[in-house]
Coordinates of N, CA and C in Angstrom, one line a residue:
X1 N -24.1 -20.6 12.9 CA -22.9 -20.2 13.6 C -22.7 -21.1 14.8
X2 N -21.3 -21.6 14.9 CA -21.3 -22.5 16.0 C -20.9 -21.8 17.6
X3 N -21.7 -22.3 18.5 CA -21.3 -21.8 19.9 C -20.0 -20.9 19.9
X4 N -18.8 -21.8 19.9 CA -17.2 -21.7 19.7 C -17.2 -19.9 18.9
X5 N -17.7 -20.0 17.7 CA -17.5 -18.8 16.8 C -18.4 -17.3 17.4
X6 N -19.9 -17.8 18.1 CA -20.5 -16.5 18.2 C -19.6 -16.2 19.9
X7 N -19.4 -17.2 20.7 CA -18.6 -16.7 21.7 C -17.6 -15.6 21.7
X8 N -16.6 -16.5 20.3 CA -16.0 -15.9 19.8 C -15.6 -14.3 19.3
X9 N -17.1 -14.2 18.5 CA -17.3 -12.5 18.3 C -17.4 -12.2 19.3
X10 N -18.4 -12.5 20.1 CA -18.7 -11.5 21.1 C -17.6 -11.4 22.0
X11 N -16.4 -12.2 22.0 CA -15.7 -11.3 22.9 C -14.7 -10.2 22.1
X12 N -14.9 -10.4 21.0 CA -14.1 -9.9 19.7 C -14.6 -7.8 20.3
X13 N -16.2 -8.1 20.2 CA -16.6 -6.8 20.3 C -16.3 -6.0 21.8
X14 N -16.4 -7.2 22.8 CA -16.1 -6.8 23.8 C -15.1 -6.1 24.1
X15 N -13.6 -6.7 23.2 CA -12.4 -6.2 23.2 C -12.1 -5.1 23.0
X16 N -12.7 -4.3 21.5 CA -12.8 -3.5 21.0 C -13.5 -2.3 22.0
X17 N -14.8 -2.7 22.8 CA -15.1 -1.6 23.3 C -14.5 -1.6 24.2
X18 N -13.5 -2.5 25.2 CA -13.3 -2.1 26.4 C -11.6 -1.0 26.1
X19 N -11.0 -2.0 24.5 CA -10.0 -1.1 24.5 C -9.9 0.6 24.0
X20 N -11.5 0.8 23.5 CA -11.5 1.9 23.3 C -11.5 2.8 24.5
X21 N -12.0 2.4 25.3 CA -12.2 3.1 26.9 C -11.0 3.7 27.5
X22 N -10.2 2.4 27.3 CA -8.8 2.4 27.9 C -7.8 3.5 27.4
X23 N -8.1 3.6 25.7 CA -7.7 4.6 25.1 C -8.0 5.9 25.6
X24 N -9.5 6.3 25.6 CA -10.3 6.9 26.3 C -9.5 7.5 27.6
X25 N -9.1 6.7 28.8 CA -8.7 7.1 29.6 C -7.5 7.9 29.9
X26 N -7.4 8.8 29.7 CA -5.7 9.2 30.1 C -5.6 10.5 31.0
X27 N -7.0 10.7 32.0 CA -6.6 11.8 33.1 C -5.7 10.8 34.2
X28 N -5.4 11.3 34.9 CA -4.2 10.7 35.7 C -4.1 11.5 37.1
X29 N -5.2 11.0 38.3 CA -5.0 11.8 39.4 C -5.9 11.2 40.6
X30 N -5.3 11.5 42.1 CA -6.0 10.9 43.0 C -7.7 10.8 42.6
X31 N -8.5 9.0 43.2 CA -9.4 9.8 43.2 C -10.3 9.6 44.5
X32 N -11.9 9.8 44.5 CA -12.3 9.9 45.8 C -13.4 8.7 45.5
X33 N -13.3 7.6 46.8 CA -14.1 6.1 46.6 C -14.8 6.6 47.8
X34 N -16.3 5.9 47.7 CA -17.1 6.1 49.1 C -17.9 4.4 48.7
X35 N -17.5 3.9 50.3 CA -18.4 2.8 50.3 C -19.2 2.6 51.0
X36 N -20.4 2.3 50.9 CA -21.5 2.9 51.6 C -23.0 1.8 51.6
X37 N -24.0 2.6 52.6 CA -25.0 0.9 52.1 C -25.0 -0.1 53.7
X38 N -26.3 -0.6 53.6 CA -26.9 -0.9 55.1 C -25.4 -2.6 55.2
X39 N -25.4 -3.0 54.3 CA -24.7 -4.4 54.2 C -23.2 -4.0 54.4
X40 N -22.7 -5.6 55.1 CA -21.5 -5.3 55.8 C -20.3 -5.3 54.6
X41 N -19.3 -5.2 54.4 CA -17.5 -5.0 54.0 C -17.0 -3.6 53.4
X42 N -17.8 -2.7 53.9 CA -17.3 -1.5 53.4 C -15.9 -1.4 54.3
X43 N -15.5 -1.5 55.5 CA -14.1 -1.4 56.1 C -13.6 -2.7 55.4
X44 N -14.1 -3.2 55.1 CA -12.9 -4.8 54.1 C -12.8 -4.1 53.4
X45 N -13.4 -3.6 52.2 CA -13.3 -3.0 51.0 C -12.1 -1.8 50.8
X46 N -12.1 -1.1 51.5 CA -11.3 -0.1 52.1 C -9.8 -0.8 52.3
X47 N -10.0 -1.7 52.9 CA -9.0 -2.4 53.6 C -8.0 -3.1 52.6
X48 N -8.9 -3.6 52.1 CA -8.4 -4.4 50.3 C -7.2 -3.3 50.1
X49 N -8.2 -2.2 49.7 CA -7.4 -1.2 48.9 C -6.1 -1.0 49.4
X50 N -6.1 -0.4 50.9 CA -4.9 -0.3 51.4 C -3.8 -1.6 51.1
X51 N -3.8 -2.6 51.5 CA -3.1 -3.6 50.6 C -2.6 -3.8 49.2
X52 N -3.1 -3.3 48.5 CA -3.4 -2.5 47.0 C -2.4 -1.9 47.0
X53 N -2.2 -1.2 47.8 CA -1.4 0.5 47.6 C 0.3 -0.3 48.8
X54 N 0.0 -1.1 49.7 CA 0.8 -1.4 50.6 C 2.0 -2.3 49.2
X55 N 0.9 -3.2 48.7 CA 2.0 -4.4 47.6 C 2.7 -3.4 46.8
X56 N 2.3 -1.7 46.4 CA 3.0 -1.5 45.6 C 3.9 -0.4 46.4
X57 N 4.3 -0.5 47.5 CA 5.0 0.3 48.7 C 4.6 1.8 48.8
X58 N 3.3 2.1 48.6 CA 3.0 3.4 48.8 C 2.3 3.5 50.4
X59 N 2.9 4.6 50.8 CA 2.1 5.0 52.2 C 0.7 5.3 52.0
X60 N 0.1 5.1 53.2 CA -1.1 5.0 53.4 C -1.5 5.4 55.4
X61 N -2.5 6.0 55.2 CA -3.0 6.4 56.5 C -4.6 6.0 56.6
X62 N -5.1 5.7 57.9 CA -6.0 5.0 58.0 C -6.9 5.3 59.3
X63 N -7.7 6.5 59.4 CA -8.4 7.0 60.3 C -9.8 6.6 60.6
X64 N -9.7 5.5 61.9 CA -11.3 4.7 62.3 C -11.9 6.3 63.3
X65 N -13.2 6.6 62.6 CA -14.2 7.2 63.6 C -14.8 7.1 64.3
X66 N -15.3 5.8 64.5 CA -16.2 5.3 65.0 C -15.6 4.0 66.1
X67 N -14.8 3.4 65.6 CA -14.8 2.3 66.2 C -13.6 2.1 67.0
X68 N -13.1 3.5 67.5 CA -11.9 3.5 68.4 C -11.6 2.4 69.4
X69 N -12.4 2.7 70.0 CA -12.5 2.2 71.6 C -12.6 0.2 71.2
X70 N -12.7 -0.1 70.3 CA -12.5 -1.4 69.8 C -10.6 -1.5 69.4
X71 N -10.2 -2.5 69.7 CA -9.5 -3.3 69.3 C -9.3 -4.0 67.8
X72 N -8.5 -3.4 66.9 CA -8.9 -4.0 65.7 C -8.3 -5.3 65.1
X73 N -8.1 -6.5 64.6 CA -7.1 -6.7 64.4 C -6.2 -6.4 62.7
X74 N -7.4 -6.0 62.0 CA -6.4 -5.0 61.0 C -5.9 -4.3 61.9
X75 N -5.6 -3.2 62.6 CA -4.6 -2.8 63.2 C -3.2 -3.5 63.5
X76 N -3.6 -4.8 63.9 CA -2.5 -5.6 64.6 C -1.7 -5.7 63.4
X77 N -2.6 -6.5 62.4 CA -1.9 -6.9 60.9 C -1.3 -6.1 60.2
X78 N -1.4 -4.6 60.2 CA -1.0 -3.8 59.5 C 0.4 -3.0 59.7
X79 N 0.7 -3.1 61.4 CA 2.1 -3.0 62.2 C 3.2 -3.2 61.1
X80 N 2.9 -4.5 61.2 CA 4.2 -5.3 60.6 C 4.7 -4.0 59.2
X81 N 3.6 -3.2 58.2 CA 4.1 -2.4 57.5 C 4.8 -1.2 58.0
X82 N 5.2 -1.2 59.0 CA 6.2 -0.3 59.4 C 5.6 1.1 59.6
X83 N 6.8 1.9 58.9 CA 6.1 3.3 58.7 C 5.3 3.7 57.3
X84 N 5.2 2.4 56.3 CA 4.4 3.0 55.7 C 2.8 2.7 55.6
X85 N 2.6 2.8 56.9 CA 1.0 2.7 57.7 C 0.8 3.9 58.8
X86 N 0.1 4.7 58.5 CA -0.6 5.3 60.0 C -1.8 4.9 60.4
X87 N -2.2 4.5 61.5 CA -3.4 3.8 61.8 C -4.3 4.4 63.2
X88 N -4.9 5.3 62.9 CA -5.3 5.7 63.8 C -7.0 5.8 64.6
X89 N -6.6 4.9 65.8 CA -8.4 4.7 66.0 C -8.5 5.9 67.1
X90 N -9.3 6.8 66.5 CA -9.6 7.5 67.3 C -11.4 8.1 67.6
X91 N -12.1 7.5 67.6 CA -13.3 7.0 67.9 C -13.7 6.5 69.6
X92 N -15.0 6.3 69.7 CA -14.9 6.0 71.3 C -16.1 5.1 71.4
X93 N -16.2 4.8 70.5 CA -17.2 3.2 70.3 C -18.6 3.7 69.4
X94 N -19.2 2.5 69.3 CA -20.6 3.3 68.1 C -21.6 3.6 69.1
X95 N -22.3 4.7 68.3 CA -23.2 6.2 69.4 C -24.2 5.7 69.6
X96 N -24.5 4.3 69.2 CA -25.6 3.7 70.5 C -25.6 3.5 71.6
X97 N -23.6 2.9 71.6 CA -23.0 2.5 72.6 C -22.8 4.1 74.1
X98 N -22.5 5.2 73.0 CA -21.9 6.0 73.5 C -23.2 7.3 74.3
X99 N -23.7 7.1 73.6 CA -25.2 8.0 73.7 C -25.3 9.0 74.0
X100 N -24.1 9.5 74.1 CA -23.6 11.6 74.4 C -23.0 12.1 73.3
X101 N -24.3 12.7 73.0 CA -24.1 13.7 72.1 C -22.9 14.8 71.7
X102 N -22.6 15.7 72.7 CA -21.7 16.4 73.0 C -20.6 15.8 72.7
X103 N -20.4 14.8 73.7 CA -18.9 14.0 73.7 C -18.6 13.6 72.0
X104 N -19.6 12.4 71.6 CA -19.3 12.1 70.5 C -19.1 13.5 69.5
X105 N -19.2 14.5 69.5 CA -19.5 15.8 68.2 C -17.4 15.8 68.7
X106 N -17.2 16.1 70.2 CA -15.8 16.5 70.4 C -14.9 15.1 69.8
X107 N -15.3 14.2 70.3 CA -14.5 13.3 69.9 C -14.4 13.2 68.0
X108 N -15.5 13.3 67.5 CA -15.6 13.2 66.3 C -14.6 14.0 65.4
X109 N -14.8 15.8 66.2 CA -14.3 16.5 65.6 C -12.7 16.4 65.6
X110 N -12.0 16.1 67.0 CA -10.8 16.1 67.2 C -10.4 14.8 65.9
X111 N -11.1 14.1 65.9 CA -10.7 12.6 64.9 C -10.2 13.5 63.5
X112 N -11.8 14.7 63.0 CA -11.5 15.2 61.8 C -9.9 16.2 61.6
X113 N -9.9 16.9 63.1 CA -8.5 17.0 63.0 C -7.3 16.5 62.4
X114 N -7.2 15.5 62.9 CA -5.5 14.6 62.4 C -6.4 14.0 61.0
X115 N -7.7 13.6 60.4 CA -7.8 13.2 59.2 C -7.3 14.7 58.0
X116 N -7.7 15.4 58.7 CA -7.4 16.9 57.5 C -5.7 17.3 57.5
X117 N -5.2 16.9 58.7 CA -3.3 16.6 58.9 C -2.8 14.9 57.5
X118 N -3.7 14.2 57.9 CA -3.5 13.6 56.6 C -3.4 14.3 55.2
X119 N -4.6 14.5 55.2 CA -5.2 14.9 53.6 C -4.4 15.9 53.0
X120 N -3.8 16.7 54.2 CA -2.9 17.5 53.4 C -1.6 17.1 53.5
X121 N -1.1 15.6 53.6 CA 0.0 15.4 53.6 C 0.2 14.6 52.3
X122 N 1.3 14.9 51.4 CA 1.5 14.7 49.9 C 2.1 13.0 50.0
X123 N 3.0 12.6 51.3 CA 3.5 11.4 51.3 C 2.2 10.5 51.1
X124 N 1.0 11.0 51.7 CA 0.5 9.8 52.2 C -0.4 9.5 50.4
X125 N -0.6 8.2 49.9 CA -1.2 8.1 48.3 C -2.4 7.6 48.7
X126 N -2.5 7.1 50.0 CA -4.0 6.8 50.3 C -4.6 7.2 51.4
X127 N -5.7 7.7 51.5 CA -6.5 8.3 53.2 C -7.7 7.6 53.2
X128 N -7.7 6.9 53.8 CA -9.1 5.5 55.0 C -9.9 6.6 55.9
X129 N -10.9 7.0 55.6 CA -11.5 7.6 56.4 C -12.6 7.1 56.8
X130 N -12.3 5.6 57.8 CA -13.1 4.6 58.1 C -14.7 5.1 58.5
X131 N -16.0 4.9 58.6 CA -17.3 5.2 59.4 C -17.2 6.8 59.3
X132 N -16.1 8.0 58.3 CA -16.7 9.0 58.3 C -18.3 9.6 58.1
X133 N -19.0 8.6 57.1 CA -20.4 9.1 56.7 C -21.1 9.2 58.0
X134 N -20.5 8.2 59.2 CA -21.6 8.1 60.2 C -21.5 9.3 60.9
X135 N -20.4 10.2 61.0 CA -20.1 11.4 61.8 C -21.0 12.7 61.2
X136 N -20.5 12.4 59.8 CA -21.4 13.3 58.8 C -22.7 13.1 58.6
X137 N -23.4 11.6 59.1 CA -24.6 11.8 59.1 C -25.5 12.5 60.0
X138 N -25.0 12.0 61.3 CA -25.3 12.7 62.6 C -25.2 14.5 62.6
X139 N -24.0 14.5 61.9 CA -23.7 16.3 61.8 C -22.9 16.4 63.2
X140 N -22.1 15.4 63.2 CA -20.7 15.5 63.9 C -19.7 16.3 63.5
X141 N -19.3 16.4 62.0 CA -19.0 16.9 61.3 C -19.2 17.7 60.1
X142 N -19.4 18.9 59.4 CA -20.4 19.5 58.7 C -19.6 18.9 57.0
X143 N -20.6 17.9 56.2 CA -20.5 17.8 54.7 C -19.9 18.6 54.0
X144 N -20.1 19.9 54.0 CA -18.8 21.3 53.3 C -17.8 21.3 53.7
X145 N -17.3 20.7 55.0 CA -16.2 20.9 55.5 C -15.2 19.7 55.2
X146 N -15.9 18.8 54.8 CA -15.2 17.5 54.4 C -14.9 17.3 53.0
X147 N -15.7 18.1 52.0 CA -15.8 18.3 50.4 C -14.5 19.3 50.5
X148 N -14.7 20.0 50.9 CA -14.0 21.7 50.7 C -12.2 20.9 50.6
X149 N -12.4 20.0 52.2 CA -10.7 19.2 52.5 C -10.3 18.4 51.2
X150 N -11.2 17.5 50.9 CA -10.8 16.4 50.3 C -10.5 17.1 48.9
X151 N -11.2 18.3 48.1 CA -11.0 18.9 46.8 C -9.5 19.5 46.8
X152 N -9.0 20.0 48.2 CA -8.1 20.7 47.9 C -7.1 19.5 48.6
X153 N -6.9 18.7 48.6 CA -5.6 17.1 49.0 C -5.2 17.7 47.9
X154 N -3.5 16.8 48.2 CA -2.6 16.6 47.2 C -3.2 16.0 45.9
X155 N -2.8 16.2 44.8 CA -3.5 15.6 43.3 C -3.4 14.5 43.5
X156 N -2.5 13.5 43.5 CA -2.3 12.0 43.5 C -3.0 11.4 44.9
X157 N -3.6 11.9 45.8 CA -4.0 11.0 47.0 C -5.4 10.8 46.5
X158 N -5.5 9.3 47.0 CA -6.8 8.5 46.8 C -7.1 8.6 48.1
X159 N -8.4 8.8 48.3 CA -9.6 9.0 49.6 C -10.9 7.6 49.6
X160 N -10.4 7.0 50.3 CA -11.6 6.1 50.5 C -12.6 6.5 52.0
X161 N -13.7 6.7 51.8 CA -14.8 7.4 52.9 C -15.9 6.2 53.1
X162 N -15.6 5.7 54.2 CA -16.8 4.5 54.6 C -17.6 5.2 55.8
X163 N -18.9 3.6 55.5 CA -19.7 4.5 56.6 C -21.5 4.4 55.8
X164 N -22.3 3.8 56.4 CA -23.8 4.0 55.8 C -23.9 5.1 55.6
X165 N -24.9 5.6 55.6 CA -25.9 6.7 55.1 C -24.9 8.1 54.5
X166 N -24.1 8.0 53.4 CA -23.2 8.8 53.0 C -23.9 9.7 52.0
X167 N -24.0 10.9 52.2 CA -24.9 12.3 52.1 C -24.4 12.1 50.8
X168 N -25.6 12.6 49.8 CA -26.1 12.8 48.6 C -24.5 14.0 47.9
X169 N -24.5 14.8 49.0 CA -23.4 15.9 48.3 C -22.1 15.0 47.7
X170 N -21.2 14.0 49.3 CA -20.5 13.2 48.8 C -20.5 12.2 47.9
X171 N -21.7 11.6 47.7 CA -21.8 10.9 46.3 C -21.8 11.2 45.2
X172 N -22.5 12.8 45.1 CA -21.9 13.5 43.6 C -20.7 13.3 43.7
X173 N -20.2 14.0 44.7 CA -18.6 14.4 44.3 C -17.8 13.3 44.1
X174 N -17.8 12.1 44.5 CA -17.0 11.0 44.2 C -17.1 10.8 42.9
X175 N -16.1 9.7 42.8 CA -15.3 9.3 41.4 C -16.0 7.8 41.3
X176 N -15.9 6.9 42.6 CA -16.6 5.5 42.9 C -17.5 5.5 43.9
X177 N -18.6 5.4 43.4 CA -19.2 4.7 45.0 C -19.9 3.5 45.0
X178 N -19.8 2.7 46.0 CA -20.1 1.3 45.5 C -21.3 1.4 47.0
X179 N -22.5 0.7 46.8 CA -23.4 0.5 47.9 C -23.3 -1.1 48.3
X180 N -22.9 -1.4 49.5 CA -23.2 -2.7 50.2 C -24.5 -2.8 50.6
X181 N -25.3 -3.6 50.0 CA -26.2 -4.0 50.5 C -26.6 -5.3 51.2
X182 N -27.8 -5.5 52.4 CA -27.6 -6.8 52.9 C -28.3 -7.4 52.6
X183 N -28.2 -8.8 51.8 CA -29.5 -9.6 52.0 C -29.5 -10.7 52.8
X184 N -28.5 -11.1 53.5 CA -28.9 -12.1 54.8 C -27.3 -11.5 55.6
X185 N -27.3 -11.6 57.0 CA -26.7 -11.6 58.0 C -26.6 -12.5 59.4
X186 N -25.7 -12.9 59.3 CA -25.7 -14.3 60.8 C -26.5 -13.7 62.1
X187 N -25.8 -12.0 62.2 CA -26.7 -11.3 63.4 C -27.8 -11.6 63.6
X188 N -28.9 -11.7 62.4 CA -30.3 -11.6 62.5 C -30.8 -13.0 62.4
X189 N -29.6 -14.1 62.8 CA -30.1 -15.4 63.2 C -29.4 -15.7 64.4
X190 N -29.3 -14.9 65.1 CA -28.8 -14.8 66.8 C -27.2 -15.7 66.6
X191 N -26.4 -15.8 65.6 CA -25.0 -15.9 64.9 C -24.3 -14.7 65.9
X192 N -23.8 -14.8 66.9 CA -22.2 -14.0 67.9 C -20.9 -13.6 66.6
X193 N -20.9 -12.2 66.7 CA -20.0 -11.7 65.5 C -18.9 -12.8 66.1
X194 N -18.2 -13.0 65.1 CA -17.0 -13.8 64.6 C -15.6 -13.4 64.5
X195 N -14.6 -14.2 65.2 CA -13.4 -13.7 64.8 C -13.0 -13.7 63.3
X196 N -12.1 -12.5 63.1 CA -11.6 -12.9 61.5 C -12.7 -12.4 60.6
X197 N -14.4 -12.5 60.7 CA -15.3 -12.1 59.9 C -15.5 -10.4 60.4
X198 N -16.0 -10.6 61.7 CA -16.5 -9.4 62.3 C -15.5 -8.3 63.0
X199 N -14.6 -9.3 63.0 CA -13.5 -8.5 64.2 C -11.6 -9.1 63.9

């Protein structure tokens, strides 16, 4: 059998299985992505998506936890989509930076506020719930309380939930979860984050 021909089958088979899947598929409803994992582009990843949803003119809202008190310039870039962007940093920097407990739980929770004013808003087809795991890891926010919201969203909204250490409960319950892992970083060769990469 020549190269040309077994390539050939095998994408023959390929076809067949992927189209049976496709067949396969026909539930039709929001779902819930968590991106998670010590390595960095979980907020790119996220970000992608919104673009995703932006090219096909669906609204989308986009709630940072953690990284308020930063300047984003996805924020800046995202203006230009008018009102079908909400972008809200409401975060007060990361809790190494911040190192009060209390504060961060209030600040965390008020954030979970306007994120659960999303979730139950039917316009919106996508909700960014940027660095939530890091809120939920600490127990800024209680894990039940954030399953209980996102099960009962409108049917058609998709939920993307970033953020390391994202609790075993939310990974059942998701539909995707993808782990970033790191195996090299500029930081850890004294590399100054970067415009455009880091910021």
């Amino acid at each position: 059998m020549s190269e040309a021909t077994d390539h050939k089958e095998k994408m023959q088979r390929l076809k067949t299985s992927v189209d049976r899947r496709i067949d396969a598929a026909q539930e039709e409803r929001g779902i819930l992505i968590v991106f998670t994992g010590a390595g960095k582009g979980k907020t790119t990843a996220a970000l992608g998506m919104v673009m995703r949803c932006l090219g096909h003119g669906m609204k989308v809202a986009v709630v940072q936890f953690i990284k308020g008190a930063i300047d984003t310039a996805e924020q800046r870039a995202l203006r230009d989509f008018g009102d079908l962007v909400t972008f809200l940093r409401l975060g007060e920097g990361y809790t190494w930076e911040t190192q009060d407990r209390e504060r961060d739980t209030k600040v965390a929770r008020e954030a979970w506020e306007k994120a659960v004013e999303c979730l139950q808003n039917p316009e919106y087809a996508m909700v960014v719930l940027d660095e939530l795991n890091i809120t939920v890891q600490h127990e800024y926010i209680d894990v039940a309380a954030v399953l209980d919201v996102v099960r009962d969203r409108p049917m058609m909204q998709h939920v993307v939930i970033t953020g390391r250490g994202a609790k075993p409960e939310l990974l059942e319950a998701a539909d995707l979860v993808s782990e970033m892992k790191m195996v090299k970083h500029p930081f850890r060769k004294g590399i100054k984050a970067q415009k455009g990469v880091e910021f």
